Coordinates of C-alpha atoms in Angstrom, one line a residue:
M28 CA 24.5 -126.3 126.8
P29 CA 25.8 -125.4 130.3
K30 CA 23.4 -124.9 133.2
D31 CA 23.1 -122.0 135.6
P32 CA 24.2 -123.5 139.0
V33 CA 21.7 -121.1 140.8
C34 CA 18.4 -121.3 138.8
G35 CA 19.2 -124.5 136.8
M36 CA 18.4 -122.8 133.4
E37 CA 20.2 -124.0 130.3
I38 CA 22.1 -121.1 128.6
A39 CA 23.6 -120.6 125.2
L40 CA 27.4 -120.0 125.5
D41 CA 27.3 -116.8 123.6
K42 CA 24.8 -115.3 126.0
A43 CA 26.0 -116.7 129.3
I44 CA 28.0 -114.8 131.9
K45 CA 31.3 -116.7 132.5
L46 CA 33.0 -117.0 135.9
E47 CA 36.3 -118.7 136.8
K48 CA 36.4 -119.8 140.5
D49 CA 38.6 -122.3 142.4
G50 CA 39.8 -123.7 139.1
K51 CA 36.3 -124.3 137.8
T52 CA 34.2 -122.5 135.1
Y53 CA 30.7 -121.5 135.8
F54 CA 28.0 -120.0 133.5
F55 CA 25.1 -117.8 134.6
C56 CA 22.0 -116.5 132.9
S57 CA 22.1 -113.1 134.6
K58 CA 24.1 -110.9 136.9
N59 CA 21.6 -111.6 139.7
C60 CA 22.4 -115.3 139.6
E61 CA 26.1 -114.6 139.6
D62 CA 25.8 -112.3 142.6
K63 CA 23.7 -114.9 144.5
F64 CA 26.4 -117.6 143.7
L65 CA 29.1 -115.3 145.1
G66 CA 27.0 -114.4 148.1
K67 CA 26.8 -110.7 147.2
K68 CA 23.8 -108.6 148.4
P69 CA 22.1 -106.3 145.9
D70 CA 22.9 -102.6 146.1
E71 CA 19.7 -101.0 147.3
S72 CA 20.7 -97.6 145.9
K73 CA 20.6 -99.1 142.4
V74 CA 17.2 -100.6 142.7
I75 CA 14.8 -98.5 140.7
N76 CA 11.5 -100.3 141.1
K77 CA 11.4 -100.8 144.9
E78 CA 8.5 -102.6 146.5
P79 CA 5.8 -100.0 147.6
L80 CA 5.2 -99.5 151.3
G81 CA 1.6 -100.5 150.9
N82 CA 0.6 -104.1 150.2
K83 CA -2.4 -105.4 148.3
A84 CA -4.3 -108.4 149.5
T85 CA -7.2 -110.4 148.0
I86 CA -9.3 -112.3 150.5
N87 CA -12.0 -114.9 149.5
I88 CA -15.2 -114.5 151.5
T89 CA -18.2 -116.9 151.9
G90 CA -21.6 -116.1 153.3
M91 CA -22.5 -112.9 151.4
H92 CA -26.1 -112.7 150.2
C93 CA -26.7 -109.2 148.8
A94 CA -25.2 -105.7 148.4
S95 CA -25.8 -104.8 152.1
C96 CA -23.3 -107.5 153.0
V97 CA -20.7 -105.8 150.8
I98 CA -21.2 -102.5 152.6
T99 CA -20.9 -104.2 156.0
I100 CA -17.6 -105.8 155.2
E101 CA -16.2 -102.7 153.5
N102 CA -17.0 -100.5 156.5
A103 CA -15.4 -103.0 158.9
L104 CA -12.2 -103.2 156.8
K105 CA -11.9 -99.4 156.4
K106 CA -12.1 -99.0 160.2
M107 CA -8.9 -101.1 160.5
P108 CA -5.7 -99.0 161.1
G109 CA -3.4 -99.1 158.0
V110 CA -6.2 -99.9 155.5
S111 CA -6.2 -97.3 152.8
A112 CA -8.8 -98.9 150.5
A113 CA -11.2 -101.8 150.6
R114 CA -13.3 -103.0 147.7
V115 CA -15.6 -106.1 148.0
N116 CA -17.0 -107.8 144.9
F117 CA -20.3 -109.6 145.6
A118 CA -20.3 -111.7 142.5
S119 CA -16.8 -113.1 142.9
E120 CA -16.9 -113.0 146.7
K121 CA -13.5 -111.4 147.0
A122 CA -12.2 -108.4 149.0
H123 CA -9.4 -106.4 147.5
I124 CA -7.6 -104.5 150.2
D125 CA -4.7 -101.9 150.1
Y126 CA -3.0 -101.8 153.5
D127 CA 0.2 -101.0 155.3
P128 CA 1.8 -104.2 156.7
T129 CA 3.6 -102.2 159.4
K130 CA 0.3 -101.2 161.0
V131 CA -2.0 -104.2 160.3
A132 CA -1.3 -107.9 159.6
L133 CA -3.1 -110.0 157.0
K134 CA -4.6 -112.2 159.7
D135 CA -6.1 -109.1 161.4
L136 CA -8.0 -108.4 158.1
H137 CA -9.3 -112.0 158.1
E138 CA -10.4 -111.6 161.7
A139 CA -12.1 -108.2 160.9
I140 CA -14.2 -109.9 158.2
E141 CA -15.1 -112.9 160.4
K142 CA -16.3 -110.6 163.2
T143 CA -18.9 -109.2 160.9
G144 CA -20.4 -112.7 160.6
Y145 CA -18.8 -113.9 157.4
K146 CA -16.1 -116.5 156.7
T147 CA -12.8 -116.1 154.9
I148 CA -10.9 -118.7 153.0
K149 CA -7.3 -118.7 154.2
P150 CA -4.7 -119.9 151.6
K151 CA -2.7 -123.1 152.3
E152 CA 0.7 -123.9 151.1
A153 CA -0.3 -127.3 149.6
S154 CA 2.7 -127.5 147.3
T155 CA 5.1 -127.8 150.2
T156 CA 3.0 -130.5 152.1
K157 CA 3.9 -134.1 151.5
G158 CA 1.1 -136.3 150.2
V159 CA -1.2 -133.4 149.2
T160 CA -3.1 -133.5 145.9
I161 CA -4.9 -130.5 144.3
I162 CA -8.1 -131.1 142.3
N163 CA -9.8 -128.4 140.3
L164 CA -13.6 -128.9 139.8
K165 CA -16.4 -127.3 138.0
V166 CA -19.3 -127.7 140.4
I167 CA -22.5 -127.3 138.4
G168 CA -25.2 -125.5 140.4
M169 CA -22.8 -123.7 142.8
D170 CA -23.6 -120.3 141.4
N171 CA -24.8 -118.4 144.5
P172 CA -23.5 -117.8 148.1
H173 CA -26.0 -120.2 149.6
C174 CA -25.0 -123.1 147.4
L175 CA -21.3 -122.2 148.0
S176 CA -22.0 -122.4 151.8
T177 CA -23.7 -125.8 151.3
V178 CA -20.7 -127.3 149.4
N179 CA -18.3 -125.8 151.9
G180 CA -20.2 -127.5 154.7
V181 CA -20.2 -131.0 153.1
L182 CA -16.5 -130.7 152.4
N183 CA -15.8 -129.7 156.0
S184 CA -17.3 -133.0 157.0
L185 CA -14.6 -135.0 155.2
K186 CA -11.4 -135.9 156.9
G187 CA -8.3 -135.2 154.9
I188 CA -9.3 -131.8 153.4
V189 CA -6.2 -129.6 153.6
G190 CA -7.6 -126.5 152.0
K191 CA -10.3 -125.3 149.6
E192 CA -11.2 -122.3 147.5
L193 CA -14.8 -122.1 146.3
F194 CA -16.2 -119.5 144.0
V195 CA -19.7 -118.5 142.9
N196 CA -18.7 -118.9 139.2
Q197 CA -19.0 -122.7 139.9
R198 CA -15.2 -123.2 140.3
A199 CA -13.6 -125.1 143.2
K200 CA -9.9 -125.8 144.0
I201 CA -9.6 -128.4 146.7
Q202 CA -6.4 -129.6 148.4
F203 CA -6.5 -133.0 150.2
D204 CA -4.3 -135.6 151.8
N205 CA -4.3 -138.4 149.3
S206 CA -3.3 -140.9 152.1
I207 CA -6.7 -140.3 153.8
L208 CA -9.0 -139.1 151.1
S209 CA -9.5 -139.7 147.3
A210 CA -10.8 -137.4 144.6
D211 CA -13.6 -139.9 143.9
K212 CA -14.8 -139.6 147.5
I213 CA -14.8 -135.8 147.2
K214 CA -16.9 -135.8 144.0
Q215 CA -19.3 -138.4 145.5
T216 CA -19.8 -136.2 148.6
I217 CA -20.5 -133.1 146.5
K218 CA -22.9 -135.0 144.2
A219 CA -24.7 -136.3 147.3
A220 CA -25.3 -132.7 148.3
G221 CA -27.2 -132.1 145.0
Y222 CA -24.5 -130.7 142.8
T223 CA -22.6 -132.1 139.8
P224 CA -18.8 -132.0 140.1
I225 CA -16.7 -132.2 137.0
E226 CA -12.9 -132.3 136.9
Q227 CA -11.5 -129.4 134.9
E228 CA -8.8 -131.5 133.3
E229 CA -11.4 -133.8 131.7
D230 CA -13.1 -133.1 128.4
T231 CA -16.3 -131.9 130.1
A232 CA -17.9 -129.8 127.4
D233 CA -20.7 -132.2 126.6
V234 CA -21.4 -133.1 130.3
E235 CA -21.6 -129.5 131.4
K236 CA -23.7 -128.6 128.4
K237 CA -26.2 -131.4 129.3
V238 CA -26.4 -130.2 132.9
R239 CA -26.9 -126.6 131.9
E240 CA -29.6 -127.6 129.4
K241 CA -31.4 -129.7 132.1
E242 CA -31.5 -126.6 134.4
I243 CA -32.8 -124.4 131.6
R244 CA -35.5 -127.0 130.7
S245 CA -36.5 -127.2 134.4
L246 CA -36.9 -123.4 134.7
K247 CA -38.7 -123.2 131.4
L248 CA -41.2 -125.8 132.5
K249 CA -41.8 -124.0 135.8
F250 CA -42.2 -120.6 134.2
T251 CA -44.6 -122.0 131.6
I252 CA -46.8 -123.6 134.2
S253 CA -46.7 -120.4 136.3
I254 CA -47.6 -118.1 133.5
I255 CA -50.4 -120.3 132.1
L256 CA -52.0 -120.4 135.6
A257 CA -51.2 -116.8 136.5
T258 CA -52.9 -115.3 133.4
P259 CA -56.5 -116.5 134.1
L260 CA -55.7 -115.8 137.8
M261 CA -55.2 -112.2 137.0
Y262 CA -58.4 -112.1 134.9
F263 CA -60.5 -113.4 137.7
A264 CA -58.9 -111.1 140.3
M265 CA -59.5 -108.0 138.1
A266 CA -62.9 -109.0 136.7
T267 CA -64.9 -107.5 139.6
G268 CA -63.1 -104.2 139.5
F269 CA -63.2 -103.8 135.7
K270 CA -66.6 -105.4 135.3
L271 CA -65.4 -108.1 133.1
P272 CA -67.8 -110.9 132.1
L273 CA -67.9 -113.9 134.6
A274 CA -70.3 -116.8 134.9
G275 CA -72.4 -116.9 138.1
W276 CA -70.8 -120.0 139.5
M277 CA -67.4 -118.4 139.0
I278 CA -68.4 -115.5 141.2
K279 CA -69.8 -117.9 143.8
Y280 CA -66.6 -120.0 144.0
M281 CA -64.1 -117.2 143.2
A282 CA -61.9 -117.8 146.3
I283 CA -61.7 -121.6 145.5
I284 CA -60.8 -120.9 141.9
Q285 CA -58.0 -118.5 142.8
F286 CA -56.7 -120.8 145.4
I287 CA -56.6 -123.8 143.0
L288 CA -54.8 -121.6 140.4
T289 CA -52.2 -120.2 142.8
T290 CA -51.2 -123.3 144.7
P291 CA -49.4 -125.0 141.8
I292 CA -47.5 -121.8 141.2
M293 CA -46.3 -121.8 144.8
L294 CA -45.1 -125.4 144.3
A295 CA -43.3 -124.4 141.1
G296 CA -41.4 -121.8 143.1
Y297 CA -40.8 -123.8 146.2
Q298 CA -37.0 -123.3 146.1
F299 CA -37.5 -119.6 147.0
F300 CA -39.0 -120.7 150.3
T301 CA -36.5 -123.5 151.1
R302 CA -33.5 -121.4 150.3
G303 CA -34.8 -118.2 151.9
I304 CA -35.7 -119.9 155.2
S305 CA -32.5 -121.9 155.2
A306 CA -30.4 -118.7 154.8
V307 CA -32.0 -117.2 157.9
V308 CA -31.6 -120.4 160.0
K309 CA -28.0 -121.2 159.0
T310 CA -26.4 -117.8 158.5
K311 CA -28.7 -115.5 160.5
T312 CA -29.0 -113.2 157.6
A313 CA -31.6 -112.7 154.9
N314 CA -31.0 -112.9 151.1
M315 CA -33.1 -112.2 148.1
D316 CA -34.8 -115.5 148.3
T317 CA -35.8 -114.6 151.9
L318 CA -37.4 -111.4 150.6
V319 CA -39.3 -113.3 147.9
A320 CA -40.5 -115.9 150.4
L321 CA -41.7 -113.2 152.8
G322 CA -43.5 -111.1 150.2
V323 CA -45.1 -114.0 148.3
G324 CA -45.7 -116.1 151.4
A325 CA -47.5 -113.2 153.2
A326 CA -49.8 -112.5 150.2
Y327 CA -50.6 -116.2 149.8
L328 CA -51.2 -117.0 153.5
Y329 CA -53.3 -113.9 154.1
S330 CA -55.4 -114.7 151.1
L331 CA -55.7 -118.3 152.3
Y332 CA -56.8 -117.1 155.7
A333 CA -59.4 -114.7 154.1
S334 CA -60.7 -117.6 151.9
I335 CA -61.2 -119.9 154.9
A336 CA -63.0 -117.2 156.8
M337 CA -65.3 -116.6 153.8
W338 CA -65.9 -120.3 153.4
L339 CA -66.9 -120.4 157.1
G340 CA -69.5 -117.7 156.5
S341 CA -67.6 -114.6 157.8
T342 CA -68.8 -111.3 156.4
V343 CA -65.6 -109.4 157.4
F344 CA -63.6 -110.6 154.4
T345 CA -64.6 -110.1 150.7
M346 CA -63.1 -110.7 147.3
R347 CA -61.2 -107.5 147.7
N348 CA -59.2 -109.1 150.5
L349 CA -57.7 -111.8 148.2
Y350 CA -54.2 -111.2 146.9
Y351 CA -53.6 -114.5 145.2
E352 CA -52.8 -112.8 141.9
I353 CA -49.9 -110.9 143.4
A354 CA -48.3 -114.1 144.8
G355 CA -48.8 -115.9 141.5
F356 CA -47.5 -113.3 139.2
L357 CA -44.5 -112.5 141.4
V358 CA -43.4 -116.1 141.3
A359 CA -44.0 -116.3 137.6
F360 CA -41.9 -113.2 136.9
I361 CA -39.1 -114.2 139.2
L362 CA -39.0 -117.6 137.5
L363 CA -38.7 -115.8 134.2
G364 CA -35.7 -113.9 135.5
K365 CA -34.1 -117.1 136.7
F366 CA -34.7 -118.7 133.3
M367 CA -33.1 -115.8 131.5
E368 CA -30.2 -115.8 133.9
A369 CA -29.6 -119.5 133.3
I370 CA -29.5 -118.9 129.6
A371 CA -27.0 -116.0 130.0
K372 CA -24.8 -118.1 132.3
G373 CA -24.7 -120.8 129.7
K374 CA -23.6 -118.4 127.0
T375 CA -21.0 -116.9 129.2
S376 CA -19.7 -120.3 130.1
E377 CA -19.5 -121.3 126.5
A378 CA -17.6 -118.1 125.7
I379 CA -14.9 -119.0 128.3
K380 CA -14.9 -122.6 127.2
K381 CA -14.1 -121.5 123.6
L382 CA -11.2 -119.4 124.8
M383 CA -9.9 -122.4 126.8
G384 CA -10.3 -124.6 123.7
L385 CA -7.8 -122.3 121.8
A386 CA -4.9 -123.6 123.9
A387 CA -2.8 -126.6 122.7
K388 CA -3.2 -129.8 124.6
T389 CA 0.4 -131.1 124.3
A390 CA 3.8 -129.7 123.7
L391 CA 6.9 -131.2 122.1
V392 CA 9.9 -130.4 124.4
L393 CA 13.6 -131.1 124.2
R394 CA 14.7 -132.9 127.4
D395 CA 18.0 -134.8 128.0
G396 CA 18.7 -134.4 124.3
Q397 CA 15.5 -136.1 123.3
E398 CA 12.2 -134.9 121.9
K399 CA 9.3 -135.7 124.2
E400 CA 5.6 -135.0 123.8
I401 CA 4.1 -134.0 127.1
P402 CA 0.8 -132.5 128.4
I403 CA 0.9 -128.7 128.3
E404 CA 0.5 -128.7 132.1
Q405 CA 3.9 -130.3 132.5
V406 CA 5.8 -127.6 130.5
V407 CA 8.0 -125.6 132.9
F408 CA 9.8 -122.3 132.7
G409 CA 13.0 -122.7 130.7
D410 CA 11.9 -125.7 128.7
I411 CA 13.1 -125.8 125.0
V412 CA 9.9 -126.3 123.0
I413 CA 9.8 -127.5 119.4
V414 CA 7.1 -126.2 117.1
K415 CA 6.5 -127.8 113.6
P416 CA 4.5 -126.4 110.7
G417 CA 0.8 -126.2 111.3
Q418 CA 1.0 -126.8 115.1
K419 CA -0.2 -124.5 117.8
I420 CA 2.4 -122.8 120.0
P421 CA 1.7 -124.3 123.5
V422 CA 3.1 -121.5 125.7
D423 CA 4.6 -118.1 125.6
G424 CA 8.4 -117.8 125.0
T425 CA 11.4 -116.5 123.0
V426 CA 12.6 -118.1 119.8
T427 CA 16.1 -119.6 120.2
E428 CA 16.5 -121.3 116.8
G429 CA 14.8 -121.4 113.4
H430 CA 12.5 -119.2 111.4
S431 CA 8.8 -119.2 110.6
S432 CA 5.7 -117.2 110.1
V433 CA 3.0 -117.3 112.9
D434 CA -0.7 -116.5 112.6
E435 CA -1.4 -114.2 115.7
S436 CA -4.8 -113.1 114.6
M437 CA -6.5 -114.6 117.7
I438 CA -4.5 -112.1 119.8
T439 CA -3.9 -109.1 117.5
G440 CA -6.7 -109.4 115.0
E441 CA -4.1 -109.1 112.2
S442 CA -4.7 -111.6 109.5
I443 CA -1.2 -111.4 108.0
P444 CA 1.2 -113.9 109.6
T445 CA 4.1 -112.4 111.6
E446 CA 7.7 -113.4 110.8
K447 CA 9.5 -115.0 113.7
S448 CA 13.3 -115.6 114.0
E449 CA 15.8 -115.9 116.8
G450 CA 15.0 -113.5 119.6
S451 CA 11.3 -113.0 118.6
Q452 CA 8.5 -113.4 121.2
V453 CA 5.9 -116.0 120.5
I454 CA 2.4 -116.3 122.2
G455 CA 0.7 -119.5 123.3
A456 CA -2.3 -120.7 121.3
T457 CA -1.2 -118.9 118.1
I458 CA -0.6 -121.0 115.0
N459 CA 2.7 -121.7 113.3
R460 CA 2.2 -121.5 109.5
T461 CA 5.5 -122.4 107.8
G462 CA 8.9 -123.4 109.0
S463 CA 10.0 -125.1 112.2
F464 CA 11.6 -123.4 115.2
K465 CA 12.6 -123.9 118.8
F466 CA 11.8 -121.5 121.6
R467 CA 12.4 -121.2 125.3
A468 CA 9.3 -121.1 127.5
T469 CA 9.1 -117.9 129.5
K470 CA 5.5 -118.0 130.6
V471 CA 3.6 -121.2 131.4
G472 CA 0.3 -122.1 133.1
K473 CA -1.6 -119.2 134.5
D474 CA 1.0 -116.7 133.3
T475 CA 0.5 -117.1 129.6
A476 CA -1.3 -114.4 127.6
L477 CA -4.3 -116.7 126.9
A478 CA -4.6 -117.6 130.6
Q479 CA -4.6 -113.9 131.4
I480 CA -7.3 -113.2 128.9
I481 CA -9.4 -115.9 130.3
K482 CA -8.8 -114.5 133.8
L483 CA -9.9 -111.0 132.7
V484 CA -13.1 -112.4 131.2
E485 CA -13.9 -114.3 134.4
E486 CA -13.2 -111.2 136.5
A487 CA -15.4 -109.1 134.2
Q488 CA -18.3 -111.4 135.0
G489 CA -18.1 -110.3 138.6
S490 CA -17.0 -106.7 138.2
K491 CA -19.0 -103.8 139.6
A492 CA -20.8 -101.2 137.5
P493 CA -20.1 -97.6 138.7
I494 CA -23.6 -97.2 139.9
Q495 CA -23.1 -100.0 142.3
E496 CA -20.7 -97.8 144.2
D497 CA -23.6 -95.5 145.1
R498 CA -24.6 -96.4 148.7
K499 CA -28.0 -94.7 148.2
S500 CA -29.0 -97.4 145.8
V501 CA -28.8 -100.0 148.6
V502 CA -31.9 -100.3 150.7

């Protein structure tokens, strides 16, 4: 088949646009390619879908801790001239901005965000840089802004990092100079910081599952210890007020008993203190862990001060001045919330993993007149793909030859197979039932229908509920 001299696509003779020039014959896939070959400029008056005056930009942000950070950034962006709308998503740490490029530049939007005390991730053109490799990682444990900031810091310490995009859904895309740095060194550095990096291209289902189960077991153990100690702690704290039965020695040593029961609970929730204090020191802002540390720490330290005063014989403090039970039960309930959150994240991750598992791993393509089986990542736009009976269709495309029936139930929900012939559209990850056919790849990689479904699911994890737009709900 002839090739289009402009885009390089192979074209069927009966569908190609033929041009005779300088004694040579050329074939084009479309009128646009023919016009480009001849040096013609498109007639603007015939263009129906013109580019809108306003542009849309998505900026990745690091350093956000709570809903108040979202409002701060949104207000700063809305004050910029030319910005018509600004929406910041805390969970995905992204700002979606509608702006007029004639009034404000994209770099000005980055600077506006950075002036509020947060950092933005600027995109790099890694594909055009010689010697640059891109690695996609699943960083287990990087599920909050603080952890994202930690991983970002250790990566900044490495020489050879060209660019990086980190997200709170534990995904990382890192670009590095392979003449200076290696993928193994990057993973070792992240692992040394306390996180588990897993390459997305690997079969990581079992590894990720083990790490998630380890986290769940740890939180379950901490919650179990906390609730077991917090229950008698609450009984002793309420016994005096509700006149519950207590032994004489218990009343005499009540402060010591409550102190002994509460201290292990504080140790079980030590991460609230380390993360909360670290957030204030490093980013000069408070997050939810900071609030927990302040509330729980104040109750525990005041009670400890009152206990010491009572042990030293002071009559100013009594049992009514002890608040150990508040500190203990707060930590126990928050650990319960973290435990349930870890379970929910695991289920969400499994759902996305099942969607990814629907895609074919390899594709049989026709190149240079020969059939070659290649990884699905190497399929490019315009490739002629061969699908045999019982195989999964690797990418989206248009049938060029053959006839078959395809099970599209995973997309449409329809159990009856759909007949496919020349000119029919096929969808990646659907199953070819009978017959064999060839099709031209029209959508590959992140553009396939399945990839778009996965993207929508991931975006839904971080989408805002309507009530979150209510500024009165933010204290």
